[in-house]
mmCIF file of C-alpha atoms in Angstrom:
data_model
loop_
_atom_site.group_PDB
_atom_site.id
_atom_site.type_symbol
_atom_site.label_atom_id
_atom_site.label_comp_id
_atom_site.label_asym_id
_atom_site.label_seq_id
_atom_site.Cartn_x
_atom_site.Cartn_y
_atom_site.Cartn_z
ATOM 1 C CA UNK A 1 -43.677 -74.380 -75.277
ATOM 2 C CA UNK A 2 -43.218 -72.005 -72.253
ATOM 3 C CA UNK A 3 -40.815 -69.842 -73.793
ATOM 4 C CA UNK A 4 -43.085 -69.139 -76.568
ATOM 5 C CA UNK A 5 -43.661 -65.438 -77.632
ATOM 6 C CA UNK A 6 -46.878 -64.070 -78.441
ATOM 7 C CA UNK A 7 -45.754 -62.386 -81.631
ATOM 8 C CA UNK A 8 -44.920 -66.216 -82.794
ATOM 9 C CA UNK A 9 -48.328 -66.894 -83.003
ATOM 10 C CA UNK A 10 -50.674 -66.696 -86.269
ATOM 11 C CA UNK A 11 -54.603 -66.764 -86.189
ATOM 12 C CA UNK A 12 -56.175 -68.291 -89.090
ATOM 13 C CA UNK A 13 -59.759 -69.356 -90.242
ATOM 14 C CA UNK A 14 -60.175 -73.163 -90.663
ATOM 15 C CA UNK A 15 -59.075 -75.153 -94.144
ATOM 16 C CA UNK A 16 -59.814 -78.596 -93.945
ATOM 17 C CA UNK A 17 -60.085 -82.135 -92.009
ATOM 18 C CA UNK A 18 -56.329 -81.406 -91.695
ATOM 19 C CA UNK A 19 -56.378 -79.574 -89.201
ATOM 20 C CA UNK A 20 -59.208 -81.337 -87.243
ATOM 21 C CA UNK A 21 -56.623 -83.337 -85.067
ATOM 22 C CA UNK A 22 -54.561 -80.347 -83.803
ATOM 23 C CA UNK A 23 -58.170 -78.864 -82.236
ATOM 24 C CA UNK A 24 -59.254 -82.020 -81.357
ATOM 25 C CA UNK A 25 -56.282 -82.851 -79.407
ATOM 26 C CA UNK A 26 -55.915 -79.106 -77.630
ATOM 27 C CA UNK A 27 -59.881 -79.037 -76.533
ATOM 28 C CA UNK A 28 -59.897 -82.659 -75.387
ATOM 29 C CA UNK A 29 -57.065 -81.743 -73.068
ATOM 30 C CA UNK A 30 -58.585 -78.680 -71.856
ATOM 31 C CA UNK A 31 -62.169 -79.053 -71.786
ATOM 32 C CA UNK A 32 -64.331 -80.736 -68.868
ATOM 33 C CA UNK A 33 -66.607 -82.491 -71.696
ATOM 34 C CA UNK A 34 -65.989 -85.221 -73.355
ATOM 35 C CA UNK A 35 -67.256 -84.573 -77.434
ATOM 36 C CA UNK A 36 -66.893 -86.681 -79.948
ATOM 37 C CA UNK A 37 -65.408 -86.422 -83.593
ATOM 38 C CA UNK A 38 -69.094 -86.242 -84.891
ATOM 39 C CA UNK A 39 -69.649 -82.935 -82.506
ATOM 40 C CA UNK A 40 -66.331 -81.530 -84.232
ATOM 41 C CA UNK A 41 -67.013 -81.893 -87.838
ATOM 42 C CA UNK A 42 -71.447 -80.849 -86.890
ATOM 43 C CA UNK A 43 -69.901 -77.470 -86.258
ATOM 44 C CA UNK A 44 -66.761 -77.460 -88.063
ATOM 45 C CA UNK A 45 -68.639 -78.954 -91.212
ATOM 46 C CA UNK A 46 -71.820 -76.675 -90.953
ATOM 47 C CA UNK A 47 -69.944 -73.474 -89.858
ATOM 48 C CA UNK A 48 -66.261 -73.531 -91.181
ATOM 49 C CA UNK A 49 -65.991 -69.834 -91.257
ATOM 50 C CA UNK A 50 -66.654 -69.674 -87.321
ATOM 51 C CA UNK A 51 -64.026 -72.001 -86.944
ATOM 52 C CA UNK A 52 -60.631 -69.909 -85.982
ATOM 53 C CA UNK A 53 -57.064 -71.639 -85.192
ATOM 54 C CA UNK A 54 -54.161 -69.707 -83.274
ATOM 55 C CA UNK A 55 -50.925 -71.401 -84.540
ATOM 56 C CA UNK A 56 -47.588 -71.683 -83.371
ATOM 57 C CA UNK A 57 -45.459 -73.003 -86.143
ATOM 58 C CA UNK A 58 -47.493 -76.088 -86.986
ATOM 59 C CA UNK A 59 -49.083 -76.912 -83.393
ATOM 60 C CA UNK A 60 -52.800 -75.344 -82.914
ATOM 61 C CA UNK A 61 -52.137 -73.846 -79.645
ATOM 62 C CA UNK A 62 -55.781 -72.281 -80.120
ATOM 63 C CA UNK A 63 -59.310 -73.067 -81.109
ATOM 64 C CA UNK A 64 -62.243 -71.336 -81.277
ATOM 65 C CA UNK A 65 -65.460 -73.647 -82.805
ATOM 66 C CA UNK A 66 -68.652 -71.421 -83.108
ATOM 67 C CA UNK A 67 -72.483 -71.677 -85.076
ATOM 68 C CA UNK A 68 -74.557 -69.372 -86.328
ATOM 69 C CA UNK A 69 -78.351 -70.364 -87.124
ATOM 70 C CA UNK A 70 -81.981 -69.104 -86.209
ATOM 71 C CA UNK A 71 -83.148 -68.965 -82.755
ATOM 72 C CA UNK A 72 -86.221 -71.180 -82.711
ATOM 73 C CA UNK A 73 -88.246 -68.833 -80.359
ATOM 74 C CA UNK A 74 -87.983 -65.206 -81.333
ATOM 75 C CA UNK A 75 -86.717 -65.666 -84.618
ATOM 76 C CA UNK A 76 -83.555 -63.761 -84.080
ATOM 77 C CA UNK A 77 -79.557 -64.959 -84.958
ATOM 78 C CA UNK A 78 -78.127 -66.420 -82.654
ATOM 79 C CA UNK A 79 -74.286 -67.164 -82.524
ATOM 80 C CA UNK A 80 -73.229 -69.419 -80.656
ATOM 81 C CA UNK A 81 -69.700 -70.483 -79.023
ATOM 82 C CA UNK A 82 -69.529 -73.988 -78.413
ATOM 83 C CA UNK A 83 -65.595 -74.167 -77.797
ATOM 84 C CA UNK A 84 -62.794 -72.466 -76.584
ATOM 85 C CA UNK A 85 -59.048 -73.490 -75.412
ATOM 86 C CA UNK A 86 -56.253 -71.994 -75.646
ATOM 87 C CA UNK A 87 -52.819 -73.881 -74.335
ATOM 88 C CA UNK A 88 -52.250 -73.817 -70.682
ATOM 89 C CA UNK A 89 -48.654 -71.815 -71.018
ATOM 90 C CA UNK A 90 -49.778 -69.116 -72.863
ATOM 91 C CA UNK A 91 -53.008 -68.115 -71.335
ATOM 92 C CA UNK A 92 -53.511 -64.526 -70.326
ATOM 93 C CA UNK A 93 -51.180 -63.321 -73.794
ATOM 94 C CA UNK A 94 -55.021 -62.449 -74.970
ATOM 95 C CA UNK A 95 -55.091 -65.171 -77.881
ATOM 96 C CA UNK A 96 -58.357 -66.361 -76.500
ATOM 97 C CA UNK A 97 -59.613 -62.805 -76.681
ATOM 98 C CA UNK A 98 -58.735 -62.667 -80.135
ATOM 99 C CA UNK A 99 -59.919 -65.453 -81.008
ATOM 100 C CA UNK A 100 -63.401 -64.770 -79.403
ATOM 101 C CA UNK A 101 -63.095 -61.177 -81.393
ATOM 102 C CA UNK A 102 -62.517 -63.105 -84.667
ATOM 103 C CA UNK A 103 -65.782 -64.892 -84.455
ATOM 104 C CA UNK A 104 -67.881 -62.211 -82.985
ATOM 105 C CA UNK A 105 -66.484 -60.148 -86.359
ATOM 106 C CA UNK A 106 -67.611 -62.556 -88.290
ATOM 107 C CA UNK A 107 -71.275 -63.438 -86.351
ATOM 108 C CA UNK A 108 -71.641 -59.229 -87.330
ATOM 109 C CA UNK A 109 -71.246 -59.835 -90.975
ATOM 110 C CA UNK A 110 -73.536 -62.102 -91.535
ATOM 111 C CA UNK A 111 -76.393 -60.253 -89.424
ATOM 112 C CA UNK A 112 -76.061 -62.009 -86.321
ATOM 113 C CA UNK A 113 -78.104 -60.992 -83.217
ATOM 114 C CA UNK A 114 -76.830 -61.835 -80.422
ATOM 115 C CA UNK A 115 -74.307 -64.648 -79.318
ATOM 116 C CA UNK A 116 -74.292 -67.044 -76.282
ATOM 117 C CA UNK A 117 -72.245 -69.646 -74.278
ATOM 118 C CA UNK A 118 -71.855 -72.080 -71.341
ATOM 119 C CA UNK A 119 -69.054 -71.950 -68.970
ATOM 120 C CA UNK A 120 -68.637 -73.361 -65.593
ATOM 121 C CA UNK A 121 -69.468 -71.187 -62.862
ATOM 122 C CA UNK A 122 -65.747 -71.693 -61.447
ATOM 123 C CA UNK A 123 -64.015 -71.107 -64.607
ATOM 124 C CA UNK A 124 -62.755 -67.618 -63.796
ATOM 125 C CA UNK A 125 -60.606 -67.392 -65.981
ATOM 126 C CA UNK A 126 -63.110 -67.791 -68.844
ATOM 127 C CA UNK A 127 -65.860 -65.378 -66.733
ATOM 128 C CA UNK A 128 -63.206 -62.768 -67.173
ATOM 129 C CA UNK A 129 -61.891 -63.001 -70.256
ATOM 130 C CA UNK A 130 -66.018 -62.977 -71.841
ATOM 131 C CA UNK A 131 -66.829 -60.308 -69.371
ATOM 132 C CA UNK A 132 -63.932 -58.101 -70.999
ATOM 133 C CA UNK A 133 -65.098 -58.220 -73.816
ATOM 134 C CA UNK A 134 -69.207 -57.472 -73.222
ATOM 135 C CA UNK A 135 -70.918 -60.492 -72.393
ATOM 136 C CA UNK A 136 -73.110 -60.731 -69.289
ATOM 137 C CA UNK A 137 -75.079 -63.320 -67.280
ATOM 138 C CA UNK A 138 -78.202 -64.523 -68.749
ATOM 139 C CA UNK A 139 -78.696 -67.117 -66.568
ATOM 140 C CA UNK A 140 -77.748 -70.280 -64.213
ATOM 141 C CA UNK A 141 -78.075 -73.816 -65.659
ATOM 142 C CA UNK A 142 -77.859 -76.258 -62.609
ATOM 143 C CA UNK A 143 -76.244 -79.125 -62.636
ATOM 144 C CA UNK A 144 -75.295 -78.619 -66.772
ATOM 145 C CA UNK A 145 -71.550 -80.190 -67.073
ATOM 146 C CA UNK A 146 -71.174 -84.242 -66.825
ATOM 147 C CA UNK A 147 -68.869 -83.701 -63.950
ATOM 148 C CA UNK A 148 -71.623 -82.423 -61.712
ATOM 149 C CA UNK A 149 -70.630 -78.761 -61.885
ATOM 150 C CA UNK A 150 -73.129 -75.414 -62.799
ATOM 151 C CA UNK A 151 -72.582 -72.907 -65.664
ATOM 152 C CA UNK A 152 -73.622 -69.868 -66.524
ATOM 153 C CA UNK A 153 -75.013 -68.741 -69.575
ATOM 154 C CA UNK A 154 -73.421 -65.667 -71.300
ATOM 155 C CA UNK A 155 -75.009 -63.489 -73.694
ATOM 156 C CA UNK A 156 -73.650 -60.926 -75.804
ATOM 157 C CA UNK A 157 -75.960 -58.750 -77.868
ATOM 158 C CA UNK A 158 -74.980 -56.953 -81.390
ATOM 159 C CA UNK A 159 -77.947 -55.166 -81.396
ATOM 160 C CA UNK A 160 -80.484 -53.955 -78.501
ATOM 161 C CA UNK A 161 -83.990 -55.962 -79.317
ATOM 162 C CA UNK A 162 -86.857 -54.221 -80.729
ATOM 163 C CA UNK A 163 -88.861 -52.521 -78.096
ATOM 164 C CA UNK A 164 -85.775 -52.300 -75.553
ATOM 165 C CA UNK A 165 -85.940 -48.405 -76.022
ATOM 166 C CA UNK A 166 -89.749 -48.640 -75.032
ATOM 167 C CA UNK A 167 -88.923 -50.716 -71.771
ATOM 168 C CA UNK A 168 -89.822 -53.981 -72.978
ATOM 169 C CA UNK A 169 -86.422 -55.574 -71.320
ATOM 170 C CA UNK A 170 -83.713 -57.637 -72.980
ATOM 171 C CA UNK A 171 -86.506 -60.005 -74.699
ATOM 172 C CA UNK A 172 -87.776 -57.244 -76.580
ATOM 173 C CA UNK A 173 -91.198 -56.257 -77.159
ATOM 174 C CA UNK A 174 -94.066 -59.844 -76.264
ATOM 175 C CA UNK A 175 -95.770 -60.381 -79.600
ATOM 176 C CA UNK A 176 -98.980 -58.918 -78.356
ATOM 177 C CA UNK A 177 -97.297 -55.268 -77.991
ATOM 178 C CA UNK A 178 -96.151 -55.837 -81.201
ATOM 179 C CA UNK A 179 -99.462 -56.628 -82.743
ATOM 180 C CA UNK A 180 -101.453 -53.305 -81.273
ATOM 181 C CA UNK A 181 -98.435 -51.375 -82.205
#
């Protein structure tokens, strides 16, 4: 696997339980959480076309698992990115870039919002790669991971909220402004 070439690898949306065990087996081994097979097929069932592989050959080297539903407070879209891993010997060749891109795409068709995350506060790696491509730092969840460790919460936003222009912040405008306007 470390001689493998960038070009070698394919990115493809997700088909069917057969290819549950290949992303099963790559996020167990590179994730800090432990999830079950009933997390897997609750976003893999519900959302299959926010589900994206990168293959080599027939090994998912790859995954990218994401949702897409209404945000219970302000009634917006919210994507959401609930896994990421890409094999250790080819990080930094920009597949999980790509694969982050091919969800985003897709969060845009169908009207998403915005789109958030966790990731450890010492994952650099992962800080850099989301801040490359636009998301920023919503906020600090203490003590989130089993292990102990922090994360941040990253936010990405496909559209400023209404009222941003008019200085109402990143929430938009509070649903009193909106009712004397």
């Amino acid at each position: 696997m470390a001689d493998a070439k960038e070009e070698d690898v394919r990115f493809e949306q997700y088909k069917d339980e057969g290819d549950m065990p290949g992303i099963i087996s790559l996020i167990d081994k590179d994730l800090s959480e432990p999830y079950s097979v009933f997390t897997y097929r609750y976003f893999i069932n519900n959302w299959p076309d926010l589900c994206y592989l990168a293959m080599q050959g027939e090994t998912c080297v790859g995954a990218i698992i994401c949702k897409l539903d209404e945000h219970r407070c302000r009634k917006t879209h919210r994507g959401y990115i609930a896994m990421l891993a890409v094999e250790k010997e080819l990080r930094g060749k920009r597949i999980g870039s790509q694969l982050v891109q091919l969800c985003l795409s897709r969060m845009k068709q169908l009207n998403a919002d915005e789109c958030v995350l966790e990731t450890e506060v010492t994952n650099k790696g992962a800080l850099g790669l989301y801040r490359s491509i636009g998301f920023v730092k919503e906020k600090r969840l203490h003590k989130y991971y089993l292990n102990g460790n922090d994360a941040f919460r990253l936010k990405y936003l496909f559209k400023l909220p209404e009222g941003f222009r008019e200085g109402h912040g990143c929430l938009g405008a509070l649903a009193e402004d909106l009712a004397d306007g």
